[in-house]
Amino acid sequence: MEKIRVELAERSYDIVIGSDILRGIGDNLKSFGLSPRIAIVSNPTVFSLYGKCVSDSVKKAGFDLLTVTIPDGEEYKDLLWVQHIYDELLKHKLDRSSALIALGGGVIGDITGFAASTYMRGISYIQVPTTLLAQVDSSVGGKTGVNHKLGKNMIGTFWQPRLVWIDVETLKTLPKKELLAGLAEVIKYGVIWDEKLFDFLGVNKNKILSLDRDALTHIIKRSCEIKAEVVSRDERESGLRVILNYGHTTGHAIETVTEYKKYLHGEAVAIGMCLEARLSSMLTFIDNNKVLRIKSLVESYGLPSEMPADIDIRHILSSMELDKKAVAGELKFILPEKIGSVRIYRGVDNKMIKKLLQEQAFEK
Ligand code: NAD
Ligand code: GLY
């Protein structure tokens, strides 16, 4: 088992990574001083696979367990379903020392964390992420939230979990497309922070795609270490943490323009990373051969690397324009300078983005 500490003074916690460790979670809750009544929040897809194992372990450790399920899908990550969680917790008399266990992907983690942060002014929660994206990104760092009809993740809090419990075996049941979307975020960590991780992804592609336990444990551990380091230095995204958004400025515009239907988040980020690396080279911050290395790693995992031809560049520009307004007139781009290091850059104007997108359309 691997253990990583997220250092945040009195809000510090462990990320535990292992294989076949779900059944061990109950015993690890005993030291948190929780009341005996706790709840697991999941969706039917994940609960049918792993719910019994986690529930048995928690009950065996002496807890009285409530199960709350919400339907499977991003469209249920909203205040209506938070209300449903509150209803169940109140009906079953969960108190201020109770805890929630989030068993599932990022959707379950985000909504459970949000419910935990607001129920009775904030109770404990434990992340048990079961998608690669949740294991390397959303379960760590304490961003919780739900969607509003006017925008994704518009309602939320910073609320750190007490523990993140990652069982790599859960990835065996994850659809391949979801695995690849998670790998885009791992590639992101390589580009922004760690050339060795980037190289490892290139050399060990076959092992990773065949779910080799050691290779998966390595990339998850390294990703969590990087995220833990960044979050420890800047919990509330007032500076450094923004580098985790490499690929996301463009990726987000692509998701918005395609109405969240064409790409999974990680796929849009993969395109975003390639375009933003190209942008960096246009600004002479990075050599073109490194841009090609990023693109070729992305493509080797079967992830998209280019904006699809049917997307109207004007829509991308106006989506970025809207984002710009939302962040007080300034869009930040995270631009790689080499593999393993990025800079935060604010000087990108519309003309430059247009040139980038048009160049790509022309190259095709
Ligand atoms: P998800 O939670 O929707 O999971 C993807 C699909 O996989 C779902 O159908 C789910 O039921 C299924 N699934 C989960 N684990 C499984 C398993 N082991 N076997 C089989 N099926 C399984 O999607 P996601 O990509 O994990 O998370 C996306 C969400 O995460 C978005 O809402 C996004 O906003 C959020 N997010 C949050 C942060 C953060 O810092 N809080 C960071 C990145 C993304
Ligand atoms: N997913 C980016 C962050 O947690 O800051």
Coordinates of C-alpha atoms and ligand atoms in Angstrom, one line a residue:
M1 CA 0.0 0.0 0.0
E2 CA 1.2 3.5 -0.8
K3 CA 0.4 6.5 1.4
I4 CA 0.6 10.2 0.5
R5 CA 0.0 13.0 2.9
V6 CA -1.8 16.2 1.8
E7 CA -0.3 18.8 4.2
L8 CA -2.9 21.4 5.1
A9 CA -2.3 22.0 8.8
E10 CA -5.3 20.8 10.8
R11 CA -7.0 19.8 7.5
S12 CA -4.2 17.4 6.5
Y13 CA -5.2 13.9 5.3
D14 CA -3.8 10.7 3.7
I15 CA -4.4 9.4 0.3
V16 CA -4.0 5.6 0.4
I17 CA -3.5 3.7 -2.8
G18 CA -3.6 -0.1 -3.0
S19 CA -4.9 -3.2 -4.7
D20 CA -8.0 -5.0 -3.3
I21 CA -8.2 -2.6 -0.3
L22 CA -11.9 -1.7 -0.4
R23 CA -12.6 -4.3 2.3
G24 CA -10.1 -2.6 4.6
I25 CA -11.8 0.8 4.7
G26 CA -14.0 0.2 7.8
D27 CA -11.1 -0.2 10.2
N28 CA -9.5 2.9 8.9
L29 CA -12.4 5.1 9.9
K30 CA -12.2 4.1 13.5
S31 CA -9.6 6.7 14.4
F32 CA -11.6 9.7 13.2
G33 CA -13.8 10.1 16.2
L34 CA -17.0 9.7 14.2
S35 CA -20.4 9.0 15.5
P36 CA -21.6 5.5 14.8
R37 CA -24.1 6.6 12.2
I38 CA -22.5 7.2 8.8
A39 CA -23.7 7.2 5.2
I40 CA -22.4 6.0 1.9
V41 CA -23.4 8.0 -1.2
S42 CA -23.1 6.3 -4.6
N43 CA -24.9 5.6 -7.8
P44 CA -26.5 2.3 -8.9
T45 CA -23.7 1.5 -11.4
V46 CA -20.9 1.7 -8.9
F47 CA -22.9 0.5 -5.9
S48 CA -23.9 -2.7 -7.7
L49 CA -20.2 -3.4 -8.2
Y50 CA -18.5 -2.3 -5.0
G51 CA -21.3 -1.3 -2.6
K52 CA -21.5 -4.6 -0.8
C53 CA -17.8 -4.8 -0.2
V54 CA -17.6 -1.3 1.2
S55 CA -20.8 -1.6 3.2
D56 CA -19.7 -4.9 4.8
S57 CA -16.4 -3.5 5.8
V58 CA -17.9 -0.4 7.4
K59 CA -20.6 -2.4 9.2
K60 CA -18.0 -4.9 10.4
A61 CA -16.1 -2.0 11.9
G62 CA -19.1 -1.2 14.1
F63 CA -20.9 1.6 12.2
D64 CA -24.6 1.9 11.5
L65 CA -24.7 2.5 7.7
L66 CA -27.2 4.4 5.6
T67 CA -27.0 4.1 1.8
V68 CA -28.1 7.0 -0.4
T69 CA -28.0 6.6 -4.1
I70 CA -28.5 9.1 -6.8
P71 CA -28.9 8.4 -10.5
D72 CA -25.8 7.9 -12.6
G73 CA -24.9 11.0 -14.7
E74 CA -23.5 14.5 -14.7
E75 CA -27.0 15.9 -15.1
Y76 CA -27.8 14.7 -11.5
K77 CA -25.0 16.7 -10.0
D78 CA -27.3 19.5 -9.0
L79 CA -29.0 21.1 -6.0
L80 CA -32.1 18.9 -6.4
W81 CA -30.1 15.8 -5.6
V82 CA -28.1 17.5 -2.8
Q83 CA -31.5 18.2 -1.3
H84 CA -32.3 14.5 -1.6
I85 CA -29.1 13.6 0.3
Y86 CA -29.9 16.2 3.0
D87 CA -33.4 14.6 3.3
E88 CA -32.1 11.1 3.8
L89 CA -29.4 12.3 6.3
L90 CA -32.0 14.2 8.4
K91 CA -34.6 11.4 8.2
H92 CA -32.0 9.0 9.5
K93 CA -30.7 11.4 12.1
L94 CA -27.1 11.7 11.0
D95 CA -25.5 14.2 13.3
R96 CA -22.6 16.6 13.4
S97 CA -20.1 13.8 14.0
S98 CA -21.4 11.6 11.2
A99 CA -19.5 11.1 8.0
L100 CA -20.3 10.6 4.3
I101 CA -18.4 8.1 2.1
A102 CA -18.4 9.1 -1.6
L103 CA -18.2 5.8 -3.6
G104 CA -17.9 6.6 -7.3
G105 CA -16.4 8.9 -9.9
G106 CA -16.0 12.6 -9.8
V107 CA -19.7 13.3 -10.0
I108 CA -20.4 11.4 -6.8
G109 CA -17.3 12.8 -5.2
D110 CA -18.2 16.4 -6.0
I111 CA -21.9 16.2 -4.9
T112 CA -21.0 14.2 -1.7
G113 CA -18.3 16.6 -0.8
F114 CA -20.7 19.5 -1.3
A115 CA -23.4 17.9 0.8
A116 CA -20.8 17.1 3.6
S117 CA -19.5 20.7 3.6
T118 CA -23.0 22.1 4.1
Y119 CA -24.9 19.5 6.2
M120 CA -25.0 20.9 9.8
R121 CA -22.3 23.5 8.9
G122 CA -19.9 20.8 7.7
I123 CA -19.3 17.1 8.5
S124 CA -16.5 14.7 7.6
Y125 CA -16.4 12.9 4.3
I126 CA -14.2 10.2 2.8
Q127 CA -13.4 9.8 -0.9
V128 CA -13.5 6.3 -2.4
P129 CA -12.9 7.2 -6.1
T130 CA -13.6 4.5 -8.7
T131 CA -12.7 6.3 -12.0
L132 CA -9.1 7.1 -13.0
L133 CA -10.1 10.8 -13.3
A134 CA -11.4 10.8 -9.7
Q135 CA -8.4 8.9 -8.4
V136 CA -5.8 11.3 -9.9
D137 CA -7.7 14.5 -9.8
S138 CA -11.2 15.2 -8.4
S139 CA -11.0 13.2 -5.1
V140 CA -7.9 15.2 -4.0
G141 CA -7.8 18.8 -3.1
G142 CA -11.2 19.6 -1.6
K143 CA -13.0 21.3 -4.5
T144 CA -16.6 20.2 -4.2
G145 CA -19.6 21.4 -6.1
V146 CA -22.7 21.0 -8.3
N147 CA -23.9 22.4 -11.6
H148 CA -26.3 25.2 -12.1
K149 CA -28.4 25.5 -15.2
L150 CA -26.3 28.6 -16.2
G151 CA -22.9 26.9 -15.7
K152 CA -21.0 23.8 -14.7
N153 CA -19.6 23.6 -11.1
M154 CA -21.0 27.1 -10.4
I155 CA -22.1 26.2 -6.9
G156 CA -19.4 24.8 -4.6
T157 CA -17.1 24.9 -1.6
F158 CA -13.5 24.1 -0.6
W159 CA -13.9 21.3 1.9
Q160 CA -11.2 18.7 2.3
P161 CA -11.9 15.0 2.8
R162 CA -10.6 13.2 5.9
L163 CA -9.2 10.4 3.8
V164 CA -8.9 9.3 0.1
W165 CA -9.0 5.5 -0.3
I166 CA -8.0 4.4 -3.8
D167 CA -8.4 0.8 -4.9
V168 CA -6.7 0.4 -8.3
E169 CA -8.7 -2.9 -8.9
T170 CA -11.8 -0.8 -9.4
L171 CA -10.4 0.3 -12.7
K172 CA -11.0 -3.2 -14.1
T173 CA -14.7 -2.5 -14.5
L174 CA -14.3 1.0 -15.8
P175 CA -15.2 1.5 -19.5
K176 CA -12.1 2.0 -21.6
K177 CA -13.2 5.5 -22.8
E178 CA -13.4 6.6 -19.2
L179 CA -10.0 5.2 -18.5
L180 CA -8.5 7.1 -21.4
A181 CA -10.2 10.3 -20.3
G182 CA -8.5 9.9 -16.9
L183 CA -5.1 9.3 -18.6
A184 CA -5.4 12.7 -20.2
E185 CA -5.2 14.2 -16.7
V186 CA -2.2 12.0 -16.0
I187 CA -0.4 13.3 -19.1
K188 CA -1.3 16.8 -17.9
Y189 CA 0.7 16.2 -14.6
G190 CA 3.6 15.0 -16.7
V191 CA 3.6 18.2 -18.8
I192 CA 3.1 20.6 -16.0
W193 CA 5.4 19.1 -13.4
D194 CA 7.3 15.9 -14.1
E195 CA 9.1 14.8 -17.3
K196 CA 9.9 11.4 -15.8
L197 CA 6.1 10.7 -15.4
F198 CA 5.7 11.9 -19.0
D199 CA 8.4 9.5 -20.2
F200 CA 6.9 6.6 -18.0
L201 CA 3.6 7.1 -19.8
G202 CA 5.3 6.7 -23.2
V203 CA 7.4 3.7 -22.3
N204 CA 4.7 1.8 -20.3
K205 CA 1.7 2.4 -22.5
N206 CA 0.9 -1.2 -23.1
K207 CA 1.2 -2.1 -19.4
I208 CA -1.0 0.8 -18.5
L209 CA -3.7 0.0 -21.0
S210 CA -3.7 -3.6 -20.0
L211 CA -4.2 -2.4 -16.4
D212 CA -1.0 -3.7 -15.0
R213 CA -1.3 -3.1 -11.3
D214 CA 2.2 -1.8 -10.7
A215 CA 2.1 0.6 -13.6
L216 CA -1.3 1.9 -12.6
T217 CA -0.3 2.3 -9.0
H218 CA 2.8 4.3 -10.1
I219 CA 1.0 6.8 -12.3
I220 CA -1.8 7.3 -9.7
K221 CA 0.7 7.7 -6.9
R222 CA 2.8 10.2 -8.9
S223 CA -0.3 12.2 -10.0
C224 CA -1.6 12.3 -6.4
E225 CA 1.8 13.4 -5.1
I226 CA 1.9 16.3 -7.6
K227 CA -1.7 17.3 -6.8
A228 CA -1.0 17.1 -3.1
E229 CA 2.1 19.3 -3.4
V230 CA 0.3 21.9 -5.5
V231 CA -2.8 22.0 -3.2
S232 CA -0.6 22.1 -0.1
R233 CA 1.1 25.2 -1.4
D234 CA -2.1 26.9 -2.7
E235 CA -5.3 25.4 -1.4
R236 CA -7.7 28.0 -2.7
E237 CA -6.3 28.6 -6.1
S238 CA -4.9 32.1 -5.5
G239 CA -1.8 31.3 -7.5
L240 CA 0.0 28.1 -8.3
R241 CA -3.0 25.8 -8.3
V242 CA -4.2 27.3 -11.5
I243 CA -1.4 25.3 -13.3
L244 CA -3.7 22.2 -12.9
N245 CA -5.9 23.9 -15.5
Y246 CA -3.4 23.3 -18.3
G247 CA -5.5 22.3 -21.4
H248 CA -8.6 23.4 -19.6
T249 CA -9.1 26.9 -21.0
T250 CA -9.4 25.6 -24.5
G251 CA -10.9 22.3 -23.3
H252 CA -13.7 24.1 -21.5
A253 CA -14.6 26.1 -24.6
I254 CA -14.7 22.9 -26.6
E255 CA -17.0 21.2 -24.1
T256 CA -19.3 24.3 -24.0
V257 CA -19.5 24.6 -27.8
T258 CA -20.2 20.9 -28.2
E259 CA -22.8 21.1 -25.3
Y260 CA -20.9 18.4 -23.2
K261 CA -22.2 15.8 -25.7
K262 CA -19.3 15.1 -28.0
Y263 CA -16.4 14.7 -25.6
L264 CA -15.7 13.4 -22.1
H265 CA -14.0 16.1 -20.0
G266 CA -10.6 14.4 -20.3
E267 CA -10.9 14.1 -24.1
A268 CA -11.6 17.9 -24.4
V269 CA -8.6 18.5 -22.1
A270 CA -6.4 16.4 -24.4
I271 CA -7.3 18.6 -27.4
G272 CA -6.8 21.6 -25.2
M273 CA -3.4 20.5 -24.1
C274 CA -2.2 20.1 -27.7
L275 CA -3.6 23.4 -28.8
E276 CA -2.2 25.3 -25.8
A277 CA 1.2 23.7 -26.3
R278 CA 1.1 24.9 -29.9
L279 CA 0.1 28.4 -28.7
S280 CA 3.1 28.3 -26.4
S281 CA 5.3 27.5 -29.4
M282 CA 3.8 30.4 -31.4
L283 CA 4.8 32.7 -28.5
T284 CA 8.3 31.1 -28.6
F285 CA 8.0 29.8 -25.0
I286 CA 8.6 26.1 -26.1
D287 CA 10.4 24.3 -28.9
N288 CA 8.2 22.8 -31.5
N289 CA 9.7 19.3 -31.1
K290 CA 8.3 19.3 -27.5
V291 CA 4.9 20.3 -28.8
L292 CA 5.1 17.3 -31.1
R293 CA 6.1 15.0 -28.2
I294 CA 3.0 16.1 -26.2
K295 CA 0.8 15.6 -29.3
S296 CA 2.2 12.2 -30.1
L297 CA 1.8 10.9 -26.4
V298 CA -1.8 12.1 -26.5
E299 CA -2.4 10.4 -29.8
S300 CA -0.6 7.2 -28.7
Y301 CA -3.3 6.8 -26.1
G302 CA -6.1 7.1 -28.7
L303 CA -7.1 10.5 -27.3
P304 CA -8.1 13.3 -29.7
S305 CA -5.5 16.0 -30.3
E306 CA -7.2 18.4 -32.7
M307 CA -10.2 20.5 -32.8
P308 CA -12.8 18.8 -35.0
A309 CA -13.3 20.3 -38.4
D310 CA -17.0 20.9 -37.8
I311 CA -16.5 23.3 -34.9
D312 CA -17.0 26.9 -35.8
I313 CA -13.9 28.9 -34.6
R314 CA -16.2 31.9 -33.9
H315 CA -18.1 29.8 -31.3
I316 CA -14.9 28.8 -29.5
L317 CA -13.9 32.5 -29.4
S318 CA -17.2 33.7 -28.1
S319 CA -17.2 30.9 -25.4
M320 CA -13.7 32.1 -24.3
E321 CA -15.0 35.6 -24.3
L322 CA -17.8 34.7 -21.9
D323 CA -15.3 32.9 -19.7
K324 CA -13.2 36.0 -19.8
K325 CA -16.1 38.0 -18.4
A326 CA -16.7 35.5 -15.7
V327 CA -13.1 35.9 -14.5
A328 CA -13.1 39.7 -14.5
G329 CA -11.8 40.3 -18.0
E330 CA -8.7 38.1 -17.9
L331 CA -8.2 34.6 -19.4
K332 CA -5.2 32.7 -18.0
F333 CA -3.5 30.2 -20.2
I334 CA -1.1 27.6 -18.8
L335 CA 1.6 27.3 -21.3
P336 CA 4.3 24.7 -21.3
E337 CA 7.9 25.9 -21.5
K338 CA 9.3 22.4 -21.6
I339 CA 8.0 18.9 -20.5
G340 CA 7.7 19.3 -16.8
S341 CA 7.3 23.0 -16.4
V342 CA 4.7 25.6 -17.3
R343 CA 4.1 29.3 -17.0
I344 CA 0.9 31.2 -16.3
Y345 CA 0.3 33.6 -19.1
R346 CA -2.3 36.3 -19.3
G347 CA -1.3 38.1 -22.6
V348 CA -3.2 35.9 -25.1
D349 CA -5.6 38.0 -27.2
N350 CA -8.3 37.0 -29.6
K351 CA -6.2 37.5 -32.7
M352 CA -3.7 35.0 -31.4
I353 CA -6.3 32.3 -30.6
K354 CA -7.9 32.9 -34.0
K355 CA -4.5 32.4 -35.7
L356 CA -3.9 29.2 -33.7
L357 CA -7.3 27.7 -34.6
Q358 CA -7.1 28.8 -38.2
E359 CA -3.6 27.4 -38.6
Q360 CA -4.8 24.1 -37.3
A361 CA -7.7 24.1 -39.7
F362 CA -5.3 24.9 -42.6
E363 CA -2.9 22.1 -41.6
K364 CA -5.7 19.6 -42.1
Ligands
NAD1 P1 -18.4 10.1 -13.5 O1 -18.4 10.3 -12.1 O2 -19.6 10.5 -14.3 O3 -18.0 8.6 -13.8 C1 -18.0 8.1 -15.2 C2 -18.9 6.9 -15.4 O4 -18.2 5.8 -14.9 C3 -20.2 6.9 -14.7 O5 -21.2 6.4 -15.5 C4 -19.9 6.1 -13.4 O6 -21.1 5.5 -12.9 C5 -19.0 5.0 -14.0 N1 -18.1 4.4 -13.1 C6 -17.4 4.9 -12.0 N2 -16.6 4.1 -11.5 C7 -16.7 2.9 -12.2 C8 -16.1 1.6 -12.1 N3 -15.1 1.4 -11.3 N4 -16.5 0.7 -12.9 C9 -17.5 0.9 -13.8 N5 -18.1 2.1 -14.0 C10 -17.7 3.1 -13.2 O7 -17.2 10.9 -14.2 P2 -15.7 11.2 -13.7 O8 -14.9 11.4 -15.0 O9 -15.2 10.3 -12.7 O10 -15.9 12.7 -13.0 C11 -16.4 13.8 -13.8 C12 -16.8 14.8 -12.8 O11 -15.7 15.2 -12.0 C13 -17.3 16.1 -13.4 O12 -18.5 16.4 -12.8 C14 -16.3 17.1 -13.1 O13 -16.8 18.4 -12.9 C15 -15.7 16.6 -11.8 N6 -14.3 17.0 -11.5 C16 -14.1 17.6 -10.3 C17 -12.8 18.0 -10.0 C18 -12.5 18.5 -8.6 O14 -11.4 19.0 -8.3 N7 -13.5 18.4 -7.7 C19 -11.7 17.8 -10.9 C20 -12.0 17.2 -12.1 C21 -13.3 16.9 -12.4
GLY2 N1 -9.0 20.0 -11.0 C1 -8.3 21.2 -10.7 C2 -8.1 21.5 -9.3 O1 -8.5 20.7 -8.5 O2 -7.7 22.5 -8.9

